[in-house]
Amino acid sequence: MIGVIGGSGFYTFFGPDARSITVDTPYGQPSAPITVGAVGDHEVAFLPRHGARHEYSAHTVPYRANMWALRALGVRRIFAPCAVGSLTAQLGPGSVVVPDQLVDRTSGRADTYFDSGGIHVEFADPYCPTLRSAVTGLPGVVDGATMVVIQGPRFSTRAESQWFAAAGFQLVNMTGYPEAVLARELEMCYAAIALVTDLDAGVAVGDGVKAVDVYAEFQRHIEPFKKLVQEAIGELAGERSCTHCLTHQGIELPFELP
């Protein structure tokens, strides 16, 4: 089964014929019931990251429950569409980017399942190369960018935005961490697909980011964005062949993965 985690404005993926599954986990309930449907020959599980009606802000999303629930249903490969701000004028609103690196600037988020056992996860390249290539081969998709993940729920100050850009980062987001590392801990392939909704505060003097504008821009692109995710799923083989994301080989874990 392939997973899709929808970001801000991406709350549905299937029609009324999809079945809804409620999953409980050791970390509580996920953001919403998971809907399961078909995309071509693939069975796909969809979960809206922020809840069905955006009940969860970025810093309150139950990330551990979300990822555990998907794994428990049989998901081993995840596409994670998300809204991002751009730190460079070269990536304007409407651009679709598949990041290859992230920088964590969050704080206080539960970001591991291994609170005991001395388990260390390889994370040098945080995204699955196989999933990334399925998206980057599609027309108009930008291959590669560093996404800095901020705590939220506020947007960056102009100075912070300029600092991130000066460090060489291209995208800014609030939800890409700890989602990516939790996927790696559960040995699930994971790739973000970023839709640029705005130029961040440091890019253009006098402009600032407003949530209403971000949501409006995302809605303008939501249908072609969903189609692109469907096309990416169609590029995947029936069975997972990636070994990059099997990080626990040869390691005895303190508990069994779901």
Tab-separated table of C-alpha atoms in Angstrom, residues 70-256:
chain	number	residue	atom	x	y	z
A	70	LEU	CA	-0.002	4.267	8.087
A	71	ARG	CA	2.655	1.638	8.745
A	72	ALA	CA	0.115	-0.496	10.660
A	73	LEU	CA	-2.192	-0.451	7.622
A	74	GLY	CA	0.569	-1.813	5.418
A	75	VAL	CA	1.964	1.417	3.950
A	76	ARG	CA	5.670	1.250	3.095
A	77	ARG	CA	5.989	4.157	0.646
A	78	ILE	CA	4.735	7.689	1.310
A	79	PHE	CA	4.364	10.803	-0.814
A	80	ALA	CA	3.985	13.919	1.327
A	81	PRO	CA	2.513	16.891	-0.570
A	82	CYS	CA	2.982	20.150	1.321
A	83	ALA	CA	2.726	23.908	0.993
A	84	VAL	CA	5.998	25.830	1.207
A	85	GLY	CA	7.314	29.343	1.028
A	86	SER	CA	10.119	30.149	-1.362
A	87	LEU	CA	13.341	31.793	-0.217
A	88	THR	CA	14.370	32.656	-3.772
A	89	ALA	CA	12.626	34.583	-6.524
A	90	GLN	CA	13.571	31.820	-8.968
A	91	LEU	CA	10.947	29.538	-7.390
A	92	GLY	CA	7.734	31.520	-7.575
A	93	PRO	CA	4.200	30.607	-6.528
A	94	GLY	CA	2.916	27.575	-8.387
A	95	SER	CA	6.327	25.918	-8.637
A	96	VAL	CA	6.452	22.234	-7.686
A	97	VAL	CA	9.712	21.208	-6.049
A	98	VAL	CA	10.971	17.861	-4.758
A	99	PRO	CA	13.440	18.696	-1.965
A	100	ASP	CA	16.494	16.530	-1.426
A	101	GLN	CA	17.573	17.973	1.933
A	102	LEU	CA	15.959	19.421	5.046
A	103	VAL	CA	17.116	21.509	7.981
A	104	ASP	CA	15.260	21.179	11.278
A	105	ARG	CA	14.554	24.437	13.114
A	106	THR	CA	11.632	23.106	15.157
A	107	SER	CA	11.614	22.680	18.925
A	108	GLY	CA	9.783	20.513	21.421
A	109	ARG	CA	8.242	18.102	18.934
A	110	ALA	CA	8.232	14.377	19.689
A	111	ASP	CA	10.546	13.230	16.904
A	112	THR	CA	11.409	9.604	17.686
A	113	TYR	CA	9.870	6.270	18.584
A	114	PHE	CA	13.076	5.202	20.312
A	115	ASP	CA	13.005	6.780	23.745
A	116	SER	CA	14.974	3.758	24.930
A	117	GLY	CA	17.307	1.206	23.397
A	118	GLY	CA	20.115	3.399	22.073
A	119	ILE	CA	18.891	3.347	18.457
A	120	HIS	CA	20.512	5.798	16.024
A	121	VAL	CA	18.962	6.372	12.596
A	122	GLU	CA	20.953	7.181	9.445
A	123	PHE	CA	19.456	10.386	8.046
A	124	ALA	CA	22.133	11.998	5.873
A	125	ASP	CA	19.800	11.855	2.882
A	126	PRO	CA	16.340	12.221	4.390
A	127	TYR	CA	14.244	11.424	1.329
A	128	CYS	CA	13.823	8.176	-0.577
A	129	PRO	CA	15.683	8.353	-3.915
A	130	THR	CA	13.259	5.966	-5.592
A	131	LEU	CA	10.191	8.011	-4.664
A	132	ARG	CA	11.941	11.258	-5.553
A	133	SER	CA	12.785	9.995	-9.037
A	134	ALA	CA	9.155	9.038	-9.626
A	135	VAL	CA	8.185	12.709	-9.181
A	136	THR	CA	11.184	14.523	-10.629
A	137	GLY	CA	10.723	12.731	-13.947
A	138	LEU	CA	7.350	14.443	-14.431
A	139	PRO	CA	7.108	17.592	-16.594
A	140	GLY	CA	7.661	20.930	-14.860
A	141	VAL	CA	8.889	19.518	-11.546
A	142	VAL	CA	12.011	21.057	-10.005
A	143	ASP	CA	14.516	18.452	-8.802
A	144	GLY	CA	16.279	19.305	-5.553
A	145	ALA	CA	16.154	21.991	-2.878
A	146	THR	CA	16.916	22.369	0.803
A	147	MET	CA	13.779	22.867	2.885
A	148	VAL	CA	14.146	24.484	6.299
A	149	VAL	CA	11.382	23.442	8.698
A	150	ILE	CA	10.365	26.082	11.228
A	151	GLN	CA	8.304	25.630	14.383
A	152	GLY	CA	5.302	27.740	13.507
A	153	PRO	CA	2.529	28.546	13.844
A	154	ARG	CA	3.897	32.000	13.058
A	155	PHE	CA	5.673	32.767	9.811
A	156	SER	CA	9.296	33.913	9.754
A	157	THR	CA	10.452	37.433	10.465
A	158	ARG	CA	12.125	39.183	7.554
A	159	ALA	CA	15.521	38.766	9.247
A	160	GLU	CA	14.974	35.038	9.764
A	161	SER	CA	13.912	34.631	6.143
A	162	GLN	CA	17.013	36.467	4.921
A	163	TRP	CA	19.163	34.354	7.248
A	164	PHE	CA	17.754	31.131	5.817
A	165	ALA	CA	18.311	32.332	2.261
A	166	ALA	CA	21.872	33.431	3.056
A	167	ALA	CA	22.537	29.930	4.405
A	168	GLY	CA	21.634	28.517	0.997
A	169	PHE	CA	18.156	27.168	1.758
A	170	GLN	CA	15.499	27.479	-0.948
A	171	LEU	CA	12.230	26.487	0.750
A	172	VAL	CA	10.614	27.059	4.147
A	173	ASN	CA	7.915	24.861	5.657
A	174	MET	CA	6.378	23.963	9.046
A	175	THR	CA	5.564	20.238	8.790
A	176	GLY	CA	8.429	18.425	7.047
A	177	TYR	CA	9.994	17.505	10.389
A	178	PRO	CA	9.591	15.199	12.282
A	179	GLU	CA	7.484	13.470	9.630
A	180	ALA	CA	10.479	12.503	7.496
A	181	VAL	CA	12.568	11.059	10.323
A	182	LEU	CA	9.633	9.134	11.793
A	183	ALA	CA	9.135	7.529	8.390
A	184	ARG	CA	12.800	6.539	8.373
A	185	GLU	CA	12.541	5.070	11.892
A	186	LEU	CA	9.606	2.965	10.682
A	187	GLU	CA	11.572	1.974	7.538
A	188	MET	CA	9.052	3.597	5.217
A	189	CYS	CA	10.160	5.275	1.997
A	190	TYR	CA	9.211	8.963	2.117
A	191	ALA	CA	9.427	11.913	-0.277
A	192	ALA	CA	8.044	15.429	0.057
A	193	ILE	CA	6.375	17.133	-2.909
A	194	ALA	CA	6.376	20.875	-2.263
A	195	LEU	CA	3.988	23.373	-3.848
A	196	VAL	CA	5.275	26.945	-3.539
A	197	THR	CA	2.481	29.225	-2.336
A	198	ASP	CA	4.378	32.429	-1.610
A	199	LEU	CA	7.677	34.251	-1.609
A	200	ASP	CA	8.861	34.385	1.989
A	201	ALA	CA	9.214	37.648	3.901
A	202	GLY	CA	12.884	38.186	3.112
A	203	VAL	CA	12.546	37.882	-0.658
A	204	ALA	CA	10.645	41.080	-1.425
A	205	VAL	CA	10.828	44.171	0.780
A	206	GLY	CA	7.382	45.314	1.869
A	207	ASP	CA	5.762	41.918	1.431
A	208	GLY	CA	4.929	39.501	4.217
A	209	VAL	CA	3.279	36.120	4.352
A	210	LYS	CA	-0.414	35.972	5.265
A	211	ALA	CA	-2.203	32.672	5.867
A	212	VAL	CA	-5.244	33.678	3.805
A	213	ASP	CA	-3.019	34.279	0.783
A	214	VAL	CA	-1.217	30.952	1.262
A	215	TYR	CA	-4.497	29.019	1.370
A	216	ALA	CA	-5.876	30.888	-1.642
A	217	GLU	CA	-2.767	30.156	-3.704
A	218	PHE	CA	-2.844	26.487	-2.723
A	219	GLN	CA	-6.498	26.235	-3.748
A	220	ARG	CA	-5.713	27.733	-7.146
A	221	HIS	CA	-3.344	24.832	-7.804
A	222	ILE	CA	-4.959	21.992	-5.846
A	223	GLU	CA	-6.515	20.043	-8.725
A	224	PRO	CA	-3.409	19.912	-10.961
A	225	PHE	CA	-1.354	19.227	-7.819
A	226	LYS	CA	-3.524	16.210	-6.965
A	227	LYS	CA	-3.193	15.020	-10.570
A	228	LEU	CA	0.586	15.277	-10.308
A	229	VAL	CA	0.576	13.151	-7.143
A	230	GLN	CA	-1.558	10.581	-8.945
A	231	GLU	CA	0.885	10.565	-11.859
A	232	ALA	CA	3.797	10.054	-9.461
A	233	ILE	CA	2.017	7.076	-7.922
A	234	GLY	CA	1.544	5.688	-11.417
A	235	GLU	CA	5.316	5.804	-11.948
A	236	LEU	CA	5.951	3.397	-9.065
A	237	ALA	CA	6.553	-0.304	-9.447
A	238	GLY	CA	4.102	-2.682	-7.843
A	239	GLU	CA	6.591	-3.756	-5.173
A	240	ARG	CA	9.103	-1.701	-3.221
A	241	SER	CA	12.723	-2.300	-4.243
A	242	CYS	CA	14.402	0.498	-2.246
A	243	THR	CA	16.972	-0.503	0.381
A	244	HIS	CA	18.067	3.073	1.193
A	245	CYS	CA	15.284	3.452	3.752
A	246	LEU	CA	15.828	0.128	5.543
A	247	THR	CA	17.857	1.724	8.275
A	248	HIS	CA	17.631	-0.997	10.941
A	249	GLN	CA	19.259	-3.873	9.084
A	250	GLY	CA	21.464	-5.775	11.519
A	251	ILE	CA	20.074	-3.840	14.523
A	252	GLU	CA	17.990	-5.328	17.320
A	253	LEU	CA	15.119	-2.973	18.074
A	254	PRO	CA	13.541	-2.549	21.533
A	255	PHE	CA	10.101	-3.245	20.046
A	256	GLU	CA	8.613	-4.738	16.892
